[in-house]
JSON list of C-alpha atoms and ligand atoms in Angstrom, two decimals:
[
{"chain": "A", "resi": 1, "resn": "MET", "atom": "CA", "xyz": [125.83, 127.65, 66.92]},
{"chain": "A", "resi": 2, "resn": "LYS", "atom": "CA", "xyz": [124.12, 128.84, 63.77]},
{"chain": "A", "resi": 3, "resn": "LEU", "atom": "CA", "xyz": [123.80, 132.60, 64.19]},
{"chain": "A", "resi": 4, "resn": "GLY", "atom": "CA", "xyz": [120.71, 134.07, 62.58]},
{"chain": "A", "resi": 5, "resn": "ARG", "atom": "CA", "xyz": [119.62, 137.63, 62.10]},
{"chain": "A", "resi": 6, "resn": "LEU", "atom": "CA", "xyz": [119.44, 140.22, 64.85]},
{"chain": "A", "resi": 7, "resn": "ASN", "atom": "CA", "xyz": [115.70, 140.17, 65.52]},
{"chain": "A", "resi": 8, "resn": "HIS", "atom": "CA", "xyz": [115.43, 143.00, 68.03]},
{"chain": "A", "resi": 9, "resn": "VAL", "atom": "CA", "xyz": [117.11, 145.18, 70.61]},
{"chain": "A", "resi": 10, "resn": "GLY", "atom": "CA", "xyz": [115.27, 145.19, 73.93]},
{"chain": "A", "resi": 11, "resn": "VAL", "atom": "CA", "xyz": [114.99, 148.65, 75.51]},
{"chain": "A", "resi": 12, "resn": "ALA", "atom": "CA", "xyz": [113.65, 149.21, 79.02]},
{"chain": "A", "resi": 13, "resn": "THR", "atom": "CA", "xyz": [111.56, 152.33, 79.50]},
{"chain": "A", "resi": 14, "resn": "PRO", "atom": "CA", "xyz": [109.49, 153.89, 82.26]},
{"chain": "A", "resi": 15, "resn": "SER", "atom": "CA", "xyz": [106.94, 155.00, 79.62]},
{"chain": "A", "resi": 16, "resn": "ILE", "atom": "CA", "xyz": [106.12, 153.33, 76.31]},
{"chain": "A", "resi": 17, "resn": "PRO", "atom": "CA", "xyz": [104.19, 156.41, 75.08]},
{"chain": "A", "resi": 18, "resn": "ASP", "atom": "CA", "xyz": [107.18, 158.66, 75.78]},
{"chain": "A", "resi": 19, "resn": "SER", "atom": "CA", "xyz": [109.54, 156.21, 74.07]},
{"chain": "A", "resi": 20, "resn": "VAL", "atom": "CA", "xyz": [107.25, 155.84, 71.06]},
{"chain": "A", "resi": 21, "resn": "ALA", "atom": "CA", "xyz": [107.22, 159.64, 70.71]},
{"chain": "A", "resi": 22, "resn": "PHE", "atom": "CA", "xyz": [111.04, 159.60, 70.77]},
{"chain": "A", "resi": 23, "resn": "TRP", "atom": "CA", "xyz": [111.32, 156.87, 68.13]},
{"chain": "A", "resi": 24, "resn": "ARG", "atom": "CA", "xyz": [108.80, 158.63, 65.89]},
{"chain": "A", "resi": 25, "resn": "GLU", "atom": "CA", "xyz": [109.90, 162.23, 66.31]},
{"chain": "A", "resi": 26, "resn": "VAL", "atom": "CA", "xyz": [113.66, 161.93, 66.81]},
{"chain": "A", "resi": 27, "resn": "MET", "atom": "CA", "xyz": [114.51, 158.68, 65.02]},
{"chain": "A", "resi": 28, "resn": "GLY", "atom": "CA", "xyz": [111.92, 158.85, 62.24]},
{"chain": "A", "resi": 29, "resn": "ALA", "atom": "CA", "xyz": [110.23, 155.52, 62.93]},
{"chain": "A", "resi": 30, "resn": "THR", "atom": "CA", "xyz": [107.03, 155.15, 60.91]},
{"chain": "A", "resi": 31, "resn": "THR", "atom": "CA", "xyz": [105.76, 151.70, 61.96]},
{"chain": "A", "resi": 32, "resn": "VAL", "atom": "CA", "xyz": [104.90, 151.23, 65.63]},
{"chain": "A", "resi": 33, "resn": "HIS", "atom": "CA", "xyz": [102.93, 148.13, 66.60]},
{"chain": "A", "resi": 34, "resn": "ASP", "atom": "CA", "xyz": [100.14, 148.06, 69.19]},
{"chain": "A", "resi": 35, "resn": "PRO", "atom": "CA", "xyz": [101.46, 147.58, 72.75]},
{"chain": "A", "resi": 36, "resn": "PHE", "atom": "CA", "xyz": [100.45, 144.37, 74.55]},
{"chain": "A", "resi": 37, "resn": "GLU", "atom": "CA", "xyz": [100.98, 142.87, 77.98]},
{"chain": "A", "resi": 38, "resn": "MET", "atom": "CA", "xyz": [102.95, 139.76, 78.85]},
{"chain": "A", "resi": 39, "resn": "GLU", "atom": "CA", "xyz": [101.54, 139.12, 82.32]},
{"chain": "A", "resi": 40, "resn": "GLU", "atom": "CA", "xyz": [103.88, 136.27, 83.22]},
{"chain": "A", "resi": 41, "resn": "GLN", "atom": "CA", "xyz": [106.94, 138.41, 82.50]},
{"chain": "A", "resi": 42, "resn": "GLY", "atom": "CA", "xyz": [105.46, 141.47, 84.19]},
{"chain": "A", "resi": 43, "resn": "VAL", "atom": "CA", "xyz": [105.94, 143.67, 81.15]},
{"chain": "A", "resi": 44, "resn": "ARG", "atom": "CA", "xyz": [104.08, 145.73, 78.59]},
{"chain": "A", "resi": 45, "resn": "VAL", "atom": "CA", "xyz": [105.73, 145.35, 75.18]},
{"chain": "A", "resi": 46, "resn": "CYS", "atom": "CA", "xyz": [105.72, 147.57, 72.10]},
{"chain": "A", "resi": 47, "resn": "PHE", "atom": "CA", "xyz": [107.64, 146.83, 68.90]},
{"chain": "A", "resi": 48, "resn": "VAL", "atom": "CA", "xyz": [108.99, 149.63, 66.72]},
{"chain": "A", "resi": 49, "resn": "ASP", "atom": "CA", "xyz": [110.15, 148.62, 63.24]},
{"chain": "A", "resi": 50, "resn": "THR", "atom": "CA", "xyz": [113.46, 149.68, 61.75]},
{"chain": "A", "resi": 51, "resn": "PRO", "atom": "CA", "xyz": [114.48, 148.64, 58.23]},
{"chain": "A", "resi": 52, "resn": "ASN", "atom": "CA", "xyz": [116.48, 145.60, 59.37]},
{"chain": "A", "resi": 53, "resn": "ALA", "atom": "CA", "xyz": [115.34, 144.79, 62.93]},
{"chain": "A", "resi": 54, "resn": "GLN", "atom": "CA", "xyz": [112.95, 145.89, 65.65]},
{"chain": "A", "resi": 55, "resn": "ILE", "atom": "CA", "xyz": [113.20, 147.82, 68.89]},
{"chain": "A", "resi": 56, "resn": "GLU", "atom": "CA", "xyz": [111.32, 146.05, 71.69]},
{"chain": "A", "resi": 57, "resn": "LEU", "atom": "CA", "xyz": [110.17, 148.63, 74.22]},
{"chain": "A", "resi": 58, "resn": "LEU", "atom": "CA", "xyz": [109.65, 147.08, 77.66]},
{"chain": "A", "resi": 59, "resn": "GLU", "atom": "CA", "xyz": [107.72, 148.84, 80.43]},
{"chain": "A", "resi": 60, "resn": "PRO", "atom": "CA", "xyz": [107.15, 147.20, 83.83]},
{"chain": "A", "resi": 61, "resn": "LEU", "atom": "CA", "xyz": [103.61, 146.25, 84.82]},
{"chain": "A", "resi": 62, "resn": "HIS", "atom": "CA", "xyz": [104.43, 146.28, 88.54]},
{"chain": "A", "resi": 63, "resn": "ALA", "atom": "CA", "xyz": [107.27, 146.64, 91.06]},
{"chain": "A", "resi": 64, "resn": "GLU", "atom": "CA", "xyz": [108.20, 142.93, 90.92]},
{"chain": "A", "resi": 65, "resn": "SER", "atom": "CA", "xyz": [108.85, 143.05, 87.18]},
{"chain": "A", "resi": 66, "resn": "PRO", "atom": "CA", "xyz": [112.46, 142.39, 86.16]},
{"chain": "A", "resi": 67, "resn": "ILE", "atom": "CA", "xyz": [112.25, 145.64, 84.23]},
{"chain": "A", "resi": 68, "resn": "SER", "atom": "CA", "xyz": [111.48, 147.49, 87.48]},
{"chain": "A", "resi": 69, "resn": "ALA", "atom": "CA", "xyz": [114.81, 146.31, 88.88]},
{"chain": "A", "resi": 70, "resn": "PHE", "atom": "CA", "xyz": [116.56, 147.50, 85.71]},
{"chain": "A", "resi": 71, "resn": "LEU", "atom": "CA", "xyz": [114.86, 150.91, 85.97]},
{"chain": "A", "resi": 72, "resn": "GLU", "atom": "CA", "xyz": [115.97, 151.27, 89.58]},
{"chain": "A", "resi": 73, "resn": "LYS", "atom": "CA", "xyz": [119.55, 151.26, 88.30]},
{"chain": "A", "resi": 74, "resn": "ASN", "atom": "CA", "xyz": [118.76, 153.14, 85.07]},
{"chain": "A", "resi": 75, "resn": "PRO", "atom": "CA", "xyz": [115.77, 155.39, 85.86]},
{"chain": "A", "resi": 76, "resn": "LYS", "atom": "CA", "xyz": [115.47, 156.80, 82.33]},
{"chain": "A", "resi": 77, "resn": "GLY", "atom": "CA", "xyz": [115.63, 153.34, 80.78]},
{"chain": "A", "resi": 78, "resn": "GLY", "atom": "CA", "xyz": [118.16, 152.03, 78.32]},
{"chain": "A", "resi": 79, "resn": "GLN", "atom": "CA", "xyz": [119.40, 149.06, 76.33]},
{"chain": "A", "resi": 80, "resn": "HIS", "atom": "CA", "xyz": [118.33, 145.85, 78.06]},
{"chain": "A", "resi": 81, "resn": "HIS", "atom": "CA", "xyz": [119.12, 142.90, 75.75]},
{"chain": "A", "resi": 82, "resn": "LEU", "atom": "CA", "xyz": [119.89, 141.78, 72.20]},
{"chain": "A", "resi": 83, "resn": "CYS", "atom": "CA", "xyz": [117.83, 139.06, 70.52]},
{"chain": "A", "resi": 84, "resn": "PHE", "atom": "CA", "xyz": [119.27, 136.80, 67.83]},
{"chain": "A", "resi": 85, "resn": "GLU", "atom": "CA", "xyz": [117.38, 134.23, 65.80]},
{"chain": "A", "resi": 86, "resn": "VAL", "atom": "CA", "xyz": [118.44, 130.60, 65.47]},
{"chain": "A", "resi": 87, "resn": "PRO", "atom": "CA", "xyz": [116.94, 127.90, 63.25]},
{"chain": "A", "resi": 88, "resn": "ASP", "atom": "CA", "xyz": [116.44, 125.39, 66.11]},
{"chain": "A", "resi": 89, "resn": "ILE", "atom": "CA", "xyz": [115.96, 126.53, 69.71]},
{"chain": "A", "resi": 90, "resn": "GLU", "atom": "CA", "xyz": [116.69, 123.13, 71.29]},
{"chain": "A", "resi": 91, "resn": "VAL", "atom": "CA", "xyz": [119.96, 122.72, 69.41]},
{"chain": "A", "resi": 92, "resn": "ALA", "atom": "CA", "xyz": [121.02, 126.23, 70.44]},
{"chain": "A", "resi": 93, "resn": "ARG", "atom": "CA", "xyz": [120.07, 125.67, 74.09]},
{"chain": "A", "resi": 94, "resn": "ALA", "atom": "CA", "xyz": [122.00, 122.39, 74.24]},
{"chain": "A", "resi": 95, "resn": "GLU", "atom": "CA", "xyz": [125.07, 124.12, 72.83]},
{"chain": "A", "resi": 96, "resn": "PHE", "atom": "CA", "xyz": [125.00, 126.97, 75.37]},
{"chain": "A", "resi": 97, "resn": "GLU", "atom": "CA", "xyz": [124.40, 124.46, 78.19]},
{"chain": "A", "resi": 98, "resn": "GLY", "atom": "CA", "xyz": [127.25, 122.30, 76.94]},
{"chain": "A", "resi": 99, "resn": "GLN", "atom": "CA", "xyz": [129.53, 125.34, 77.17]},
{"chain": "A", "resi": 100, "resn": "GLY", "atom": "CA", "xyz": [128.45, 125.87, 80.79]},
{"chain": "A", "resi": 101, "resn": "ARG", "atom": "CA", "xyz": [126.78, 129.18, 80.07]},
{"chain": "A", "resi": 102, "resn": "ARG", "atom": "CA", "xyz": [124.00, 130.13, 82.48]},
{"chain": "A", "resi": 103, "resn": "ILE", "atom": "CA", "xyz": [120.54, 130.06, 80.91]},
{"chain": "A", "resi": 104, "resn": "LEU", "atom": "CA", "xyz": [117.91, 132.08, 82.75]},
{"chain": "A", "resi": 105, "resn": "GLY", "atom": "CA", "xyz": [114.84, 129.89, 83.24]},
{"chain": "A", "resi": 106, "resn": "PRO", "atom": "CA", "xyz": [113.10, 127.48, 80.92]},
{"chain": "A", "resi": 107, "resn": "THR", "atom": "CA", "xyz": [112.58, 127.89, 77.21]},
{"chain": "A", "resi": 108, "resn": "ARG", "atom": "CA", "xyz": [109.26, 129.70, 76.83]},
{"chain": "A", "resi": 109, "resn": "ILE", "atom": "CA", "xyz": [107.12, 131.38, 74.22]},
{"chain": "A", "resi": 110, "resn": "GLY", "atom": "CA", "xyz": [108.33, 134.92, 73.62]},
{"chain": "A", "resi": 111, "resn": "ALA", "atom": "CA", "xyz": [106.76, 138.12, 72.37]},
{"chain": "A", "resi": 112, "resn": "HIS", "atom": "CA", "xyz": [106.80, 136.91, 68.75]},
{"chain": "A", "resi": 113, "resn": "GLY", "atom": "CA", "xyz": [105.03, 133.64, 69.59]},
{"chain": "A", "resi": 114, "resn": "THR", "atom": "CA", "xyz": [108.13, 131.51, 69.04]},
{"chain": "A", "resi": 115, "resn": "PRO", "atom": "CA", "xyz": [110.32, 129.74, 71.65]},
{"chain": "A", "resi": 116, "resn": "ILE", "atom": "CA", "xyz": [112.99, 131.85, 73.37]},
{"chain": "A", "resi": 117, "resn": "PHE", "atom": "CA", "xyz": [115.45, 131.70, 76.24]},
{"chain": "A", "resi": 118, "resn": "PHE", "atom": "CA", "xyz": [117.87, 134.18, 77.82]},
{"chain": "A", "resi": 119, "resn": "VAL", "atom": "CA", "xyz": [121.59, 133.67, 78.50]},
{"chain": "A", "resi": 120, "resn": "HIS", "atom": "CA", "xyz": [123.24, 135.41, 81.46]},
{"chain": "A", "resi": 121, "resn": "PRO", "atom": "CA", "xyz": [125.19, 138.55, 80.51]},
{"chain": "A", "resi": 122, "resn": "LYS", "atom": "CA", "xyz": [128.19, 137.46, 82.57]},
{"chain": "A", "resi": 123, "resn": "ASP", "atom": "CA", "xyz": [128.61, 134.50, 80.21]},
{"chain": "A", "resi": 124, "resn": "MET", "atom": "CA", "xyz": [127.93, 136.59, 77.07]},
{"chain": "A", "resi": 125, "resn": "GLY", "atom": "CA", "xyz": [130.51, 139.37, 77.09]},
{"chain": "A", "resi": 126, "resn": "GLY", "atom": "CA", "xyz": [128.31, 141.56, 79.26]},
{"chain": "A", "resi": 127, "resn": "ILE", "atom": "CA", "xyz": [125.22, 141.36, 77.04]},
{"chain": "A", "resi": 128, "resn": "LEU", "atom": "CA", "xyz": [121.96, 139.83, 78.24]},
{"chain": "A", "resi": 129, "resn": "THR", "atom": "CA", "xyz": [121.22, 137.74, 75.15]},
{"chain": "A", "resi": 130, "resn": "GLU", "atom": "CA", "xyz": [117.83, 136.42, 74.02]},
{"chain": "A", "resi": 131, "resn": "ILE", "atom": "CA", "xyz": [117.90, 133.48, 71.65]},
{"chain": "A", "resi": 132, "resn": "MET", "atom": "CA", "xyz": [114.75, 133.10, 69.56]},
{"chain": "A", "resi": 133, "resn": "GLU", "atom": "CA", "xyz": [113.69, 130.45, 67.10]},
{"chain": "A", "resi": 134, "resn": "THR", "atom": "CA", "xyz": [113.15, 132.00, 63.68]},
{"chain": "A", "resi": 135, "resn": "PRO", "atom": "CA", "xyz": [109.39, 132.33, 62.99]},
{"chain": "A", "resi": 136, "resn": "LYS", "atom": "CA", "xyz": [108.29, 129.66, 60.52]},
{"chain": "A", "resi": 137, "resn": "ALA", "atom": "CA", "xyz": [105.90, 131.79, 58.48]},
{"chain": "B", "resi": 1, "resn": "CO", "atom": "CO1", "xyz": [113.27, 140.53, 73.62]}
]
């Protein structure tokens, strides 16, 4: 496993506008990207830049969204996952599979337009972990 940089911390929220206000007013964030929808994942996504990584705000689009289930347990939202970059997504996936760690679904294109997959928190020290191929550009 070649561990790359921490790309982002995923944060579930019932309201992206309320969370953006928090990150701007309390945390001093100055760069907030335009929100967009990922229909297949049932989420609206908004990236907030920090000097060395991003915060990925995730708001459910509907009740069947996986973020809706998270918000049922944590109504005010909270930390949802960590995302680390790797140089080669297929190599990384094969390694996790070879270790018997549970990968959640197929490798797919993530919010940054590069391939990603998720590894089950119970096999990752309690942390839902997103593995993302480092953007080429
Ligand atoms: Co993410």
